[in-house]
XYZ file of C-alpha atoms in Angstrom:
555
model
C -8.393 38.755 38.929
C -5.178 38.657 41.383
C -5.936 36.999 44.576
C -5.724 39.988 46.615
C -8.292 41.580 44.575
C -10.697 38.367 44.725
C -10.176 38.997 48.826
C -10.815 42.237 49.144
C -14.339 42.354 50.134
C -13.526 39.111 52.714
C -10.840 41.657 54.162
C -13.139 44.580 54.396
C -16.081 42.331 55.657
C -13.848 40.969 58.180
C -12.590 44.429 59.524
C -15.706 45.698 60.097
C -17.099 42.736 61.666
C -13.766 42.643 64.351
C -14.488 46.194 64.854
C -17.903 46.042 65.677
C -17.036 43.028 67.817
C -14.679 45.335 69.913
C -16.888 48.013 70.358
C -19.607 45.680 71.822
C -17.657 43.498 73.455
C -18.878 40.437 71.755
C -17.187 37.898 70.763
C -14.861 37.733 67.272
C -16.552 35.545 64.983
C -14.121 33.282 63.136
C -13.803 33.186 59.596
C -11.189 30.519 57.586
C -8.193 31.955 55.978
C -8.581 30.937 52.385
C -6.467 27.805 51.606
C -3.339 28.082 49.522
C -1.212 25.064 48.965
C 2.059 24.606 46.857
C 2.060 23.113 43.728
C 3.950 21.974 40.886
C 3.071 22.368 37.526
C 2.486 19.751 35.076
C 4.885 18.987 32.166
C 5.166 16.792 29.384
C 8.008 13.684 29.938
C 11.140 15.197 30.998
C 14.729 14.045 30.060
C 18.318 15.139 31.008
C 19.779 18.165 29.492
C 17.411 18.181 26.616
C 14.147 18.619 28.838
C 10.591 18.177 27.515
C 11.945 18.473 23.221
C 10.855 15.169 22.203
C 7.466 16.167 23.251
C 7.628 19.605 21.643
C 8.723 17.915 18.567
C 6.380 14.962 18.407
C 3.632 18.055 18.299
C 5.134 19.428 15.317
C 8.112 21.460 16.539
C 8.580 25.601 15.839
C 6.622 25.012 12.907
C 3.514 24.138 14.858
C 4.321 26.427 18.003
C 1.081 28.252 18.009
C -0.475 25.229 17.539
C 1.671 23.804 20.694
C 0.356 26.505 23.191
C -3.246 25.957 21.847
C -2.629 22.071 22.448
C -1.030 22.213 25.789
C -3.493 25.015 27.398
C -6.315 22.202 26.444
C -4.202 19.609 27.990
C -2.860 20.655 30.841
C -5.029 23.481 31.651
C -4.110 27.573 32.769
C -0.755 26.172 34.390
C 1.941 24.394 32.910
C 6.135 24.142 32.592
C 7.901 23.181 29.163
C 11.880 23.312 29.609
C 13.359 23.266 26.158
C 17.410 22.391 25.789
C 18.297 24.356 29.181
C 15.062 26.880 28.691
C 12.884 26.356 31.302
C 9.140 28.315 30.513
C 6.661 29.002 33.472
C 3.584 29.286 31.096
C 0.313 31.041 33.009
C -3.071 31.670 31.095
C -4.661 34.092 33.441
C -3.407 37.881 32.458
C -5.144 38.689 36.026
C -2.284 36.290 37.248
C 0.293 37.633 35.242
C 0.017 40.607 36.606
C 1.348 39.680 39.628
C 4.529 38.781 37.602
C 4.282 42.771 36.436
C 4.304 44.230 39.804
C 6.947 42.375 40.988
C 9.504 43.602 38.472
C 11.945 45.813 40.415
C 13.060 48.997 39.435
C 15.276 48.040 36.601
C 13.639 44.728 35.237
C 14.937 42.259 32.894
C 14.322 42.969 29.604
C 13.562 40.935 26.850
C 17.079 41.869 25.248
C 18.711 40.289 27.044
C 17.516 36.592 25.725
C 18.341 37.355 22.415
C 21.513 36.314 22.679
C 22.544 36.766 18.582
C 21.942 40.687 19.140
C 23.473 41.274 22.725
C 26.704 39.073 21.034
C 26.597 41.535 18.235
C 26.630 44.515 20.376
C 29.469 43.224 22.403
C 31.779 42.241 19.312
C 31.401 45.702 17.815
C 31.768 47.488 21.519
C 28.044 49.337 20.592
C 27.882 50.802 23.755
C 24.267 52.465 23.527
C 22.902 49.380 22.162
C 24.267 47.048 24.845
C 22.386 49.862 27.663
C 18.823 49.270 25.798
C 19.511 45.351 25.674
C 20.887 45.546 29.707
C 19.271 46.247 32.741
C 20.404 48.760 35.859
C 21.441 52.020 35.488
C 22.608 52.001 32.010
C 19.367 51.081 30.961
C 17.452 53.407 33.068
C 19.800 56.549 31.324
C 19.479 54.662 27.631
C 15.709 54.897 28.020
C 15.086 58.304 30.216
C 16.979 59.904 26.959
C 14.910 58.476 24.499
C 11.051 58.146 26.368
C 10.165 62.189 25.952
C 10.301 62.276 22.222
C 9.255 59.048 21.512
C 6.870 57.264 23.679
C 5.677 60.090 25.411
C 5.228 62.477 22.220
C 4.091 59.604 20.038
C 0.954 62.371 18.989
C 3.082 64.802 17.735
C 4.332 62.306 15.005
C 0.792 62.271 13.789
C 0.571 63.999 10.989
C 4.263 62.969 9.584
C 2.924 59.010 9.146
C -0.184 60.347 7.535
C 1.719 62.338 4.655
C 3.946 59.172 4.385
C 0.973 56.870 4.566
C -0.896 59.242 1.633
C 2.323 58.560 0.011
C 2.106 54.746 0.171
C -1.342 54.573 -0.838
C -0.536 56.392 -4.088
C 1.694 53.520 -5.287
C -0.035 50.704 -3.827
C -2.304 49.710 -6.666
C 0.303 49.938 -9.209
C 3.316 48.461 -7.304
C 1.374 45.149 -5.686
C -1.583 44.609 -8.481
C -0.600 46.201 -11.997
C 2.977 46.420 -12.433
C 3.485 43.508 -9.679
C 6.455 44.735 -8.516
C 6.177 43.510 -5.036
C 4.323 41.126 -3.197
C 1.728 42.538 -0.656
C 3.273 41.103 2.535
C 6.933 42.943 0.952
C 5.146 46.022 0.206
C 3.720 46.336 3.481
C 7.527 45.691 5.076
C 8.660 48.564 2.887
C 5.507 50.363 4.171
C 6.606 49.881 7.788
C 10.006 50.784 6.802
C 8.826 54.604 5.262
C 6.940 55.573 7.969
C 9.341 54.664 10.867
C 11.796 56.672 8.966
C 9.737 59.360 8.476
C 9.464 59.144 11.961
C 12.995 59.237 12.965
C 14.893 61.306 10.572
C 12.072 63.534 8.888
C 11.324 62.288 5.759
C 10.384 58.750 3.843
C 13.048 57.065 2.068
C 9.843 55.931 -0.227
C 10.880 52.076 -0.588
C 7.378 51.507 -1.350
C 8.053 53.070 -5.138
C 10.109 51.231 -7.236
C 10.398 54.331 -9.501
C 12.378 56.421 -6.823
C 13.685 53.958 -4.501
C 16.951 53.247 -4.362
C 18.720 49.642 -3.610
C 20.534 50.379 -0.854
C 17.175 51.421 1.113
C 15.533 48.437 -0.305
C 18.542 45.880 0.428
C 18.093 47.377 4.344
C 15.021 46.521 4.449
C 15.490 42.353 3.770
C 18.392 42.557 5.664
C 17.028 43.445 8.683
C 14.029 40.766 7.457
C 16.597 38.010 7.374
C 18.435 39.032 10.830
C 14.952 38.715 12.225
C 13.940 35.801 10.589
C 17.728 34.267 11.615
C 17.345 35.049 15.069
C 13.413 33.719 15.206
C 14.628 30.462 14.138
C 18.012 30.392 17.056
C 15.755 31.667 19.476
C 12.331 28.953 18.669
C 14.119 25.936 17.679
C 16.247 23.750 20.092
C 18.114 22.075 16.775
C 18.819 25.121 15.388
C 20.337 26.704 18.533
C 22.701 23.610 19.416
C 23.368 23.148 15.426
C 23.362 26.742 13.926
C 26.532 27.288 13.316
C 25.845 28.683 9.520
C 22.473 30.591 11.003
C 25.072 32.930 12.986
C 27.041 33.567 10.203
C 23.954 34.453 8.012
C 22.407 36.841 11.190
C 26.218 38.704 11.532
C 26.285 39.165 7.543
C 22.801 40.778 7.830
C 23.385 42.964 11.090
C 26.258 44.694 9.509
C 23.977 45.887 6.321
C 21.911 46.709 8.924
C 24.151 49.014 11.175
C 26.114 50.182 8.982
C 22.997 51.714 6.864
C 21.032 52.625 9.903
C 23.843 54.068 11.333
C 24.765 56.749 8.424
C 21.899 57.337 8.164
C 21.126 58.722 11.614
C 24.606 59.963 11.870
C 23.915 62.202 8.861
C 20.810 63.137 10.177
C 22.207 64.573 13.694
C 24.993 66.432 11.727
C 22.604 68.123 9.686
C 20.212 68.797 12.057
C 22.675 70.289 14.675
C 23.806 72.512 11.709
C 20.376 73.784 10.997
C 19.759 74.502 15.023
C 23.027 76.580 15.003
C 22.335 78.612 11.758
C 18.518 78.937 11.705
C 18.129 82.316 13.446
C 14.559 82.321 13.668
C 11.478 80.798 12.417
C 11.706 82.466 9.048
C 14.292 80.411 7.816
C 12.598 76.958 8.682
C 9.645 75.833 10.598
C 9.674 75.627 14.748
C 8.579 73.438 16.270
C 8.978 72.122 20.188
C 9.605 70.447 23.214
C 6.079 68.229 22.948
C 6.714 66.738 26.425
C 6.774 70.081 28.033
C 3.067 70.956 27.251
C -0.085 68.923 26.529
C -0.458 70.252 22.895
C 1.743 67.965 20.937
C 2.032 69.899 18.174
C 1.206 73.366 19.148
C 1.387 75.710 21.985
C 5.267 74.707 22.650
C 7.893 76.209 25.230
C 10.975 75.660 23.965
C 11.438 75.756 20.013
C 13.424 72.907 18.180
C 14.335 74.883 14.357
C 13.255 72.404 12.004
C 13.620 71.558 8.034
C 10.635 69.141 7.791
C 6.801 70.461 8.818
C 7.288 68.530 11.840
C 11.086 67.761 13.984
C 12.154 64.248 13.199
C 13.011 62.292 16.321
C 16.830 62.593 15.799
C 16.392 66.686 15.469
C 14.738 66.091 19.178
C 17.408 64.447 20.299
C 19.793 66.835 19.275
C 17.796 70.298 20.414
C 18.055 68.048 23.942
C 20.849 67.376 24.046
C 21.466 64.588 26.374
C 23.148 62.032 23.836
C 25.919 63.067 21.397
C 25.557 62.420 17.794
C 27.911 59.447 17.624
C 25.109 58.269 20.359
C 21.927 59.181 18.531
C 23.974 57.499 15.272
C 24.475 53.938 17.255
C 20.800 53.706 18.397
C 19.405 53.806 15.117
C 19.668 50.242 14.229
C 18.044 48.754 17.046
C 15.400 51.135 16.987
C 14.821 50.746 13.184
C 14.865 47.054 12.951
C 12.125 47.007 16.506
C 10.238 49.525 14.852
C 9.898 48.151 11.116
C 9.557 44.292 11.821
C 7.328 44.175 14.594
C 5.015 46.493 12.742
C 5.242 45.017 9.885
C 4.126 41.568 11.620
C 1.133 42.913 13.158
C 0.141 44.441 9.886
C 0.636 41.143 7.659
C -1.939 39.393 9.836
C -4.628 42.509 10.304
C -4.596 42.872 6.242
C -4.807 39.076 5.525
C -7.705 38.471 8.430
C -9.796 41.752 6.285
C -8.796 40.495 3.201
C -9.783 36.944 3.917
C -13.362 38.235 5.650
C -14.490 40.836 2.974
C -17.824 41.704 4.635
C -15.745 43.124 7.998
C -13.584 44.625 5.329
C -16.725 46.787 3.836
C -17.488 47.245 7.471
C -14.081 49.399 8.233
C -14.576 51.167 4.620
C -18.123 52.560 5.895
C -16.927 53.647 8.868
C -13.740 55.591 7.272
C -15.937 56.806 4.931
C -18.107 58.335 7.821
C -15.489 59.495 9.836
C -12.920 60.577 7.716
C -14.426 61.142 4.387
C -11.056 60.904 2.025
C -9.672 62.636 4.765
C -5.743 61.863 5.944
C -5.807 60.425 9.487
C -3.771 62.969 11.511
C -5.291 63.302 15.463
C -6.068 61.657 18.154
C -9.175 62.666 18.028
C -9.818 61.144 14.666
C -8.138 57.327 16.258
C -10.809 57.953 18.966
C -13.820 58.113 16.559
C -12.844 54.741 14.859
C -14.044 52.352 17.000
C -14.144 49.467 14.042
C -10.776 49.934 12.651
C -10.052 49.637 16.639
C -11.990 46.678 16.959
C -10.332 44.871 13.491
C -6.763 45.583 14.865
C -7.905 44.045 18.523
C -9.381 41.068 16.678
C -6.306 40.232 14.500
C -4.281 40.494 17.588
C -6.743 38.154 19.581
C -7.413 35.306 16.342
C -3.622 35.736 14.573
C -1.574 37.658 17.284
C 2.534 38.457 16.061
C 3.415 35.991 19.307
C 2.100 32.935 21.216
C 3.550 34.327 24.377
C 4.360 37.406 26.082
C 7.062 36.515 28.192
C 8.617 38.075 31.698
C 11.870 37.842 33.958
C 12.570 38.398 37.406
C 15.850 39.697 39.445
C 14.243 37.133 42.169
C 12.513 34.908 43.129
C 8.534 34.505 43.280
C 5.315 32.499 44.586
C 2.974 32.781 41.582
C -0.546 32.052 43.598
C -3.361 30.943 41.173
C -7.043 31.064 42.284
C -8.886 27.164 41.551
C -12.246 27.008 41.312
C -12.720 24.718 43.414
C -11.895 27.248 46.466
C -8.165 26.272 47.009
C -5.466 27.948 45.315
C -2.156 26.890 43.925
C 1.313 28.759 44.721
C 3.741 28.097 42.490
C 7.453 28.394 43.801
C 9.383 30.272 40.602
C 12.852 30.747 40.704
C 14.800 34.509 39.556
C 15.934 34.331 36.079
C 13.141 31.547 34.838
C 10.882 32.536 31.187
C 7.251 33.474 32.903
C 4.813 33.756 29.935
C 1.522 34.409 29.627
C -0.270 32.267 26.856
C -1.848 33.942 24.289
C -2.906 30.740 22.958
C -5.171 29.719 25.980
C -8.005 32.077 27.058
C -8.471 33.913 23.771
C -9.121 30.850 21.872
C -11.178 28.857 24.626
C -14.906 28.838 23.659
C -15.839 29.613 27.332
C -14.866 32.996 26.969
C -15.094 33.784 23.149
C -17.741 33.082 21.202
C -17.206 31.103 17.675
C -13.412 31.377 18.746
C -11.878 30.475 15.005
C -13.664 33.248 13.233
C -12.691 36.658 12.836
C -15.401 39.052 14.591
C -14.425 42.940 15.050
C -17.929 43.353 16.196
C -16.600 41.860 19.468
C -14.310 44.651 21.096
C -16.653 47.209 19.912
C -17.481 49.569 23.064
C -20.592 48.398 23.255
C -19.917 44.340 23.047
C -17.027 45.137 25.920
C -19.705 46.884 27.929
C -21.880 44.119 27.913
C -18.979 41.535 28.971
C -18.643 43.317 32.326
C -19.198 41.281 35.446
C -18.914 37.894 33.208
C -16.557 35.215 32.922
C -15.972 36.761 29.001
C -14.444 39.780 30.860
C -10.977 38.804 31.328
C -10.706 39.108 27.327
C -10.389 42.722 27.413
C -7.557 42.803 30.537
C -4.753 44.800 29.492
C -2.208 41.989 28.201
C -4.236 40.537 25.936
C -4.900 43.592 23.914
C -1.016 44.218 21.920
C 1.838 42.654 21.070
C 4.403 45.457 23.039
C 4.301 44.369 26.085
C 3.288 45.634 29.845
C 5.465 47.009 32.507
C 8.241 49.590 32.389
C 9.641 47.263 29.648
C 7.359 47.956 27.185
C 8.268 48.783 23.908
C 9.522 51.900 23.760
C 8.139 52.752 20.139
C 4.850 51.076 21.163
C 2.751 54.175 20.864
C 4.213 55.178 17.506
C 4.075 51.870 15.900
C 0.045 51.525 17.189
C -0.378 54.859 15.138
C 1.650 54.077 12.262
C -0.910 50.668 11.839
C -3.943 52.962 12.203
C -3.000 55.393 9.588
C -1.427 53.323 7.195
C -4.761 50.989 7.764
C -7.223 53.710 7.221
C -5.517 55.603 4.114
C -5.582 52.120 2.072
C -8.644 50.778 3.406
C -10.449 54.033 1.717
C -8.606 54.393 -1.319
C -8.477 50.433 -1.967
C -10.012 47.029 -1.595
C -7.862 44.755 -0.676
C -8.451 41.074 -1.160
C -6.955 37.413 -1.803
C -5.884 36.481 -5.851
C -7.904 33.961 -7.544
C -4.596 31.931 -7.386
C -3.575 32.432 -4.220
C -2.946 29.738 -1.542
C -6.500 28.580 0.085
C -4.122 27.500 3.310
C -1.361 29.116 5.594
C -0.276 28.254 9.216
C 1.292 30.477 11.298
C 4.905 29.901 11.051
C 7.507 30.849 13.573
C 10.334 33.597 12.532
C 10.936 36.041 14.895
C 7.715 36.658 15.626
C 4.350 34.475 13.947
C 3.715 34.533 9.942
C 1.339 33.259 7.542
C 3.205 31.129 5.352
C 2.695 30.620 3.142
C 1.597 34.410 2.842
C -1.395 34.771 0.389
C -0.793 36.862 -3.034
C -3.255 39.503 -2.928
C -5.221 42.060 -4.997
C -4.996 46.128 -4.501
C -7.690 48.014 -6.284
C -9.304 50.879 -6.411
C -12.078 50.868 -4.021
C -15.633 52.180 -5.935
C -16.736 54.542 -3.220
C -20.742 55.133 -3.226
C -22.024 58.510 -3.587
């Protein structure tokens, strides 16, 4: 816990001792102030210019980086500094101590757009003005994401039911596509799946990528175009060599992000037109479906003050945007990309490592099958009410996050300086001096796979953030696995990702529509071996083939 939580009852304690003392005149007893001392953290050998890198690649390099933090946390312990061609990294274990990097953020913090410096170049060289505000900091970025936060993070409920008719969709085709015609490979398939719903999401309907019968190439070459600008970017960001020698990586990332844009941005741009058309035409409901403002009441879908005319069953997030009318079309058009690429790949990594850790661990597998079966019953997954009463297919997505998680580190910024103070056992704590503008991360590699706090750390165990396992973890060192930061990928602070909520949904649905209608497991000739490879984000690789069929349900 912070250190000014660990204090508080010495504070209290101490109060009411002084005031006693006043009121009877005795004398003050005196107590020691607890003992902080500065510190510096330990490193591996450090060079000029290129910093700690031959360490980082005697340990394997980018394509051992999970492996790295694991290493290092064992080494060095809950503190330590890497500093990686000019990248200096403050790495912390202790989310409790993290948190005091979260509180400090100021009003407009530093974002983690703004160290991806292949997209913020982008933006710049094609003057993408909205882009460059959710990338920045300040004012612009407080306006970019005030416009967008009501219909998106906020009313993340009301989008419900649209991912469930697109994930009924996707489950349709899944056998066929992945297993019998083997159109697609099941990591690809579940990218495409990613793809569907978030554009479900944001225009109103599925572009249905998943189906090879009806999709169409241009939807599909979007989708491994904004796969490549990822994977690009992962590599320039992760590997020194790459960054100082990458001169044909650039070229590859620009070639991809403008596919990308210019797709995501007709898209949207149609999508505005023709949903500004329908607002002004539609007379009442008769002629289309109404729906509303969902931040305005606390029934997301129902219940609404102020009607947004509709052609879908549900407004799309650009028709929202519109009936507000805060950003102009040409607006709503340029924030499509950024929003699409967040919203697909990031998904899409979280779900590539939940459906290989049930695939590869079939008995957890018939585990979350049961419990759909209970809960849902064939059903569609379409409230919050229904998310609430799965606490196993809550538990499987925690666990994949905690053994295989999309990142080894979540990483802050600050506008200023900071003393990072770290509680020591052995009664003194460390301060750590770190200076504005320096990588803070939080390892992800540390606590969650240290036997002291998790139990048989290597294996995949749902069972273990079930409410009832988390209730028993109170008061005991195992508690600080179930702090806040270790639970997603998104993020904490007013930086978190803004399509968070939606993309948490989106891997529920999806999750429990093919979990009911199919098993899922590994092919007889699939690899017996991946590692977690470093793209933008962590990946098997190499990614097992797998099996979709039908799942024999018992009477």
């Amino acid at each position: 816990m912070p250190l000014s939580t660990a204090l508080l009852p010495l504070f209290t304690s101490l109060s009411l001792t002084t005031t006693a003392a006043f009121q009877t005149g005795l004398p003050q007893p005196h107590v020691a102030k607890p003992k902080i001392i500065p510190a510096t953290p330990p490193t591996p050998p450090k060079f000029p210019i290129i910093g700690t890198l031959p360490d980082f690649l005697m340990r394997g390099g980018v394509d051992s980086l999970s492996q790295i933090y694991s290493d290092m946390y064992k080494e060095y312990g809950s503190v330590f500094s890497l500093s990686l061609m000019g990248s200096d990294q403050f790495i912390i274990a202790d989310p409790r101590v993290f948190d005091q990097v979260v509180r400090s953020e100021s009003r407009y913090p530093v974002g983690a757009g703004e160290d991806v410096a292949t997209f913020t170049q982008f933006y710049e060289a094609h003057n993408l003005t909205m882009a460059m505000k959710g990338a920045s900091r300040g004012e612009d970025w407080k306006e970019w994401r005030s416009a967008m936060d009501p219909d998106l993070y906020k009313a993340w409920e009301s989008y419900l039911p649209t991912i469930a008719d697109v994930a009924s969709k996707i489950s349709r085709v899944a056998g066929r596509e992945v297993t019998e015609a083997k159109n697609i490979e099941f990591v690809d398939f579940l990218s495409r799946a990613a793809f569907d719903m978030f554009t479900a999401v944001m225009v109103g309907q599925s572009l249905q990528t998943t189906d090879n019968s009806v999709a169409s190439p241009e939807d599909i070459e979007f989708v491994k175009a904004t796969q490549a600008a990822f994977d690009v970017t992962g590599r320039l960001l992760s590997n020194p060599l790459d960054k100082l020698f990458g001169g044909d990586l650039y070229g590859e990332f620009n070639l991809n992000m403008e596919k990308t844009y210019r797709f995501a941005n007709k898209m949207n741009k149609e999508a505005a037109e023709q949903a500004l058309q329908w607002q002004q035409s539609a007379p009442s409901s008769q002629d289309g479906n109404t729906a509303s403002d969902e931040s305005a009441t606390k029934c997301p879908i129902q219940g609404m003050q102020n009607a947004i005319k509709t052609k879908f069953a549900n407004p799309s997030f650009v028709e929202r945007l519109v009936h507000r009318g805060q950003l102009s079309n040409d607006e709503i058009a340029e924030i499509a990309a950024p929003l699409l690429m967040a919203g697909v790949d990031t998904t899409a990594y979280v779900m590539s490592w939940l459906y290989l850790n049930l695939a590869s661990n079939p008995e957890a597998q018939t585990k979350l099958a049961a419990e759909l079966k209970s809960v849902l019953n064939g059903a569609d997954l379409t409230t919050k009410e229904q998310m609430d009463a799965l606490p196993y297919l809550k538990a499987c997505i925690r666990e994949s996050h905690r053994l295989t998680p999309a990142t080894v580190i979540v990483v802050k910024r600050l506008d200023k300086d900071i003393d990072v103070v770290v509680p020591n056992v052995d009664g003194v704590s460390r301060s750590y001096h770190v200076e504005a503008g320096k990588r803070i991360c939080l390892n992800l590699r540390g606590i969650p796979m240290d036997p002291k706090y998790v139990t048989n750390p290597s294996l995949y165990q749902p069972e273990r953030f079930l409410p009832s396992a988390i209730q028993e973890r109170k008061g005991t060192p195992s508690e600080i696995m179930d702090h806040p930061a270790f639970s997603d990928p998104f993020g904490r602070g007013k930086r978190r990702c803004l399509g968070s909520n939606v993309a948490y949904a989106e891997i529920m649905i999806l999750a429990a529509r093919l979990f009911q209608d199919w098993e899922i497991t590994l092919s007889k000739d699939s690899v017996k071996e991946w590692k977690a490879s470093q793209k933008l984000m962590l990946k098997a690789d190499p990614y097992p083939s797998m099996n979709v069929v039908r799942r024999v349900v018992s009477p």
